[in-house]
PDB file of C-alpha atoms in Angstrom:
ATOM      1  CA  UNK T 796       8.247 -15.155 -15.919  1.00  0.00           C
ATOM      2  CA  UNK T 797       8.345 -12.219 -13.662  1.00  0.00           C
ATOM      3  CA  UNK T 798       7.430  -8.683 -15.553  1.00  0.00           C
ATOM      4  CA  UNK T 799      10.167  -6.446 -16.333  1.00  0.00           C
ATOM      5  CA  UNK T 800      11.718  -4.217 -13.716  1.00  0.00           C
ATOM      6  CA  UNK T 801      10.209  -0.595 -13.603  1.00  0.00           C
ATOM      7  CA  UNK T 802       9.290   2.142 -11.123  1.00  0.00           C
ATOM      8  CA  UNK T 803       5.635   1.250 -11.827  1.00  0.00           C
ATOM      9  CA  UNK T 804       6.021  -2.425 -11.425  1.00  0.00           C
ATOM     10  CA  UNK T 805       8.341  -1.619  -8.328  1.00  0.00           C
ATOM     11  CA  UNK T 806       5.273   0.618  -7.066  1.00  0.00           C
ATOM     12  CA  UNK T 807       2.793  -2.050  -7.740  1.00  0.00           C
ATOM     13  CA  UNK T 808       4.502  -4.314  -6.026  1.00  0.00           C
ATOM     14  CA  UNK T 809       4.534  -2.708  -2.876  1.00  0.00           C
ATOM     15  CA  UNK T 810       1.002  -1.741  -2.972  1.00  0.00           C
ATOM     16  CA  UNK T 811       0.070  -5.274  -3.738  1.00  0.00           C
ATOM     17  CA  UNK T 812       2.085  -6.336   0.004  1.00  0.00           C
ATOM     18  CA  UNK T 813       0.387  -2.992   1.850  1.00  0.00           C
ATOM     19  CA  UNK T 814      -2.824  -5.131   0.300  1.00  0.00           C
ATOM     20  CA  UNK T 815      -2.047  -8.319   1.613  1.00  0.00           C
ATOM     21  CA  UNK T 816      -1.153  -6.586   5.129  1.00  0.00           C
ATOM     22  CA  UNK T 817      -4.743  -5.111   4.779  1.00  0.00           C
ATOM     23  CA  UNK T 818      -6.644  -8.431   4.288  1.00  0.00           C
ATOM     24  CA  UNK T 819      -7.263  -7.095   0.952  1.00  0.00           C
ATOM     25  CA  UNK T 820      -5.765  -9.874  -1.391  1.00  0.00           C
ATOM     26  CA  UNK T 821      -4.829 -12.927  -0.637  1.00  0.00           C
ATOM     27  CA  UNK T 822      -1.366 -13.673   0.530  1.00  0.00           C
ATOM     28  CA  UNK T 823       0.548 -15.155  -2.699  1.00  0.00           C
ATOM     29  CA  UNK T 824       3.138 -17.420  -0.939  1.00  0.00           C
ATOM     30  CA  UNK T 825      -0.013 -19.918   0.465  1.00  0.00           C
ATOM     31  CA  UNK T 826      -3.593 -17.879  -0.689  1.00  0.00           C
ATOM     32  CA  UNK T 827      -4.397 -17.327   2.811  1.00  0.00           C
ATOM     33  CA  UNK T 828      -6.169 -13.880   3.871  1.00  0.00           C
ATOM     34  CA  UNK T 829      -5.045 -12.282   7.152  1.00  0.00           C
ATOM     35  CA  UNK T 830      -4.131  -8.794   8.361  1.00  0.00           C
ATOM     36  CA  UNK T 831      -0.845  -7.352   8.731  1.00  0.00           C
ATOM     37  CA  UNK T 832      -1.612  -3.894   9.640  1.00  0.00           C
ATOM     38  CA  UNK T 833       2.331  -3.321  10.663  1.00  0.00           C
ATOM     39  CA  UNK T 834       3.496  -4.296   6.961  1.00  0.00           C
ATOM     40  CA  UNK T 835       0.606  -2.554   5.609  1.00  0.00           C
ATOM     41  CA  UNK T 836       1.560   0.338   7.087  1.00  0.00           C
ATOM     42  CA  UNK T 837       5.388  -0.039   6.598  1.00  0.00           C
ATOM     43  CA  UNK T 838       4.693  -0.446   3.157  1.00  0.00           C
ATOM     44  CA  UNK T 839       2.877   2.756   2.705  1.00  0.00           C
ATOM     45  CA  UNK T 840       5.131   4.503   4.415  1.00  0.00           C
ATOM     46  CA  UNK T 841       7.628   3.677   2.217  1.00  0.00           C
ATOM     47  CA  UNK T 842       5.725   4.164  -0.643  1.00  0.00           C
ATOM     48  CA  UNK T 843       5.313   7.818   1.131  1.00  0.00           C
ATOM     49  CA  UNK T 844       8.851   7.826   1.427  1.00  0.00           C
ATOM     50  CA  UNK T 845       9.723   7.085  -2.395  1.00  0.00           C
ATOM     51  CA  UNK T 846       7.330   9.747  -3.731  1.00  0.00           C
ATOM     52  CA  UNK T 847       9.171  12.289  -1.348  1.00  0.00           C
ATOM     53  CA  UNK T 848      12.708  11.304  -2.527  1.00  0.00           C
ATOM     54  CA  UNK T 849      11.199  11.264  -6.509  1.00  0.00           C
ATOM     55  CA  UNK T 850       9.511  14.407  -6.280  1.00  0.00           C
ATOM     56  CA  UNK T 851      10.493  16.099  -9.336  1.00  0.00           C
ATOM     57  CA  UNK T 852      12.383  13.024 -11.021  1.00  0.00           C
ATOM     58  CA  UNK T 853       9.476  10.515 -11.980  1.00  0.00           C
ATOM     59  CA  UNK T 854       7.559  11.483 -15.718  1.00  0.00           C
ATOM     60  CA  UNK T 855       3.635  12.030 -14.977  1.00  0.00           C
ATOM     61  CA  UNK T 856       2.078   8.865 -15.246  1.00  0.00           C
ATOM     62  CA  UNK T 857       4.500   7.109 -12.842  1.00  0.00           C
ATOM     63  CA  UNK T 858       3.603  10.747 -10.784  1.00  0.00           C
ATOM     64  CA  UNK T 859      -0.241   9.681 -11.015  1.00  0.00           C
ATOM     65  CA  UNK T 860       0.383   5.726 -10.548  1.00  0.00           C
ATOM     66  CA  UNK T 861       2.194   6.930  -7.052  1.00  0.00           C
ATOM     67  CA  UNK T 862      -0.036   9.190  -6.101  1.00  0.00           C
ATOM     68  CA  UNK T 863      -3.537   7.314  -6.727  1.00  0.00           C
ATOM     69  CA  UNK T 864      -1.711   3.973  -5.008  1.00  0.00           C
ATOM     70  CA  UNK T 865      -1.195   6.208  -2.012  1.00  0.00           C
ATOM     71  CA  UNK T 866      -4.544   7.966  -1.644  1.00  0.00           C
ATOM     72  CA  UNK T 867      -6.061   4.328  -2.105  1.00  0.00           C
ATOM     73  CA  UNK T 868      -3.902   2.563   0.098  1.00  0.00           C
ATOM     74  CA  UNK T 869      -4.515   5.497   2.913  1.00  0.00           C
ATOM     75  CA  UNK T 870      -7.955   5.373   2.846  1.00  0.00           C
ATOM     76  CA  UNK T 871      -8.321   1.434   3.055  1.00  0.00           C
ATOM     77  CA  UNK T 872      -5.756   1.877   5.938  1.00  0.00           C
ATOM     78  CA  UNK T 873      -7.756   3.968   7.761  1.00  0.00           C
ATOM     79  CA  UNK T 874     -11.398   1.989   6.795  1.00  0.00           C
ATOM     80  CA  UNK T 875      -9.827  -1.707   8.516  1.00  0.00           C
ATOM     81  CA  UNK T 876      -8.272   0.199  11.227  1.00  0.00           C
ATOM     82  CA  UNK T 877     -11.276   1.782  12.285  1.00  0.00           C
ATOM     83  CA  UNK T 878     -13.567  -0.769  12.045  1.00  0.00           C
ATOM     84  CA  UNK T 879     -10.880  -2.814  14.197  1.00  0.00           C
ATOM     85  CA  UNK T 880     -12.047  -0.094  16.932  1.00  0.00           C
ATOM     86  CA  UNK T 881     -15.785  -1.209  16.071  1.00  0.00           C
ATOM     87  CA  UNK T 882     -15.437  -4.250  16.352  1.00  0.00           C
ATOM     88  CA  UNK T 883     -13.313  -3.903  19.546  1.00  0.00           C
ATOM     89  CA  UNK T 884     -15.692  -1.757  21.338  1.00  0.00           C
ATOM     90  CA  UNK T 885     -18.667  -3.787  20.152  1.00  0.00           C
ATOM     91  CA  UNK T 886     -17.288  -6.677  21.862  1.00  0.00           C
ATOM     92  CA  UNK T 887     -16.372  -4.703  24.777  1.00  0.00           C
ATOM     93  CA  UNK T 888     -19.767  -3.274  25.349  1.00  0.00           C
TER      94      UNK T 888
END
């Protein structure tokens, strides 16, 4: 049974496919673990997207559940990407 339809669970779901994108989770349609970084990043920019259109319209804690997704999300983001460039110009070297 799928969980009820809210903003959070909307919210959560996204994160969760930015995570899959990042090699973070598992991919739930077969369990395997690869990197997306387009859909990661498509999905957190339309997570950036949402909390721009809901600015003033969402209660505090689904304010705070958008927010700390976000900051997370970003900063994993920017941790695989750059040690994509590591690993790149290790093997370059």
């Amino acid at each position: 049974m799928l969980p009820e339809v809210t903003f959070s669970t909307f919210i959560i779901s996204l994160a969760s496919s930015a995570l899959v994108g990042l090699g973070e989770v598992p991919d739930p349609a077969d369990g395997s673990i690869s990197q997306n970084l387009l859909l990661a990043k498509h999905n957190i920019d339309v997570l950036e997207m949402l909390r721009q259109k809901t600015c003033g319209c969402l209660d505090e804690q689904e304010t705070g559940l958008l927010e700390n997704i976000l900051c997370e999300l970003r900063i994993k983001y920017v941790l695989v990407c750059d040690k994509g460039k590591q690993a790149r110009s290790a093997g370059g070297a």
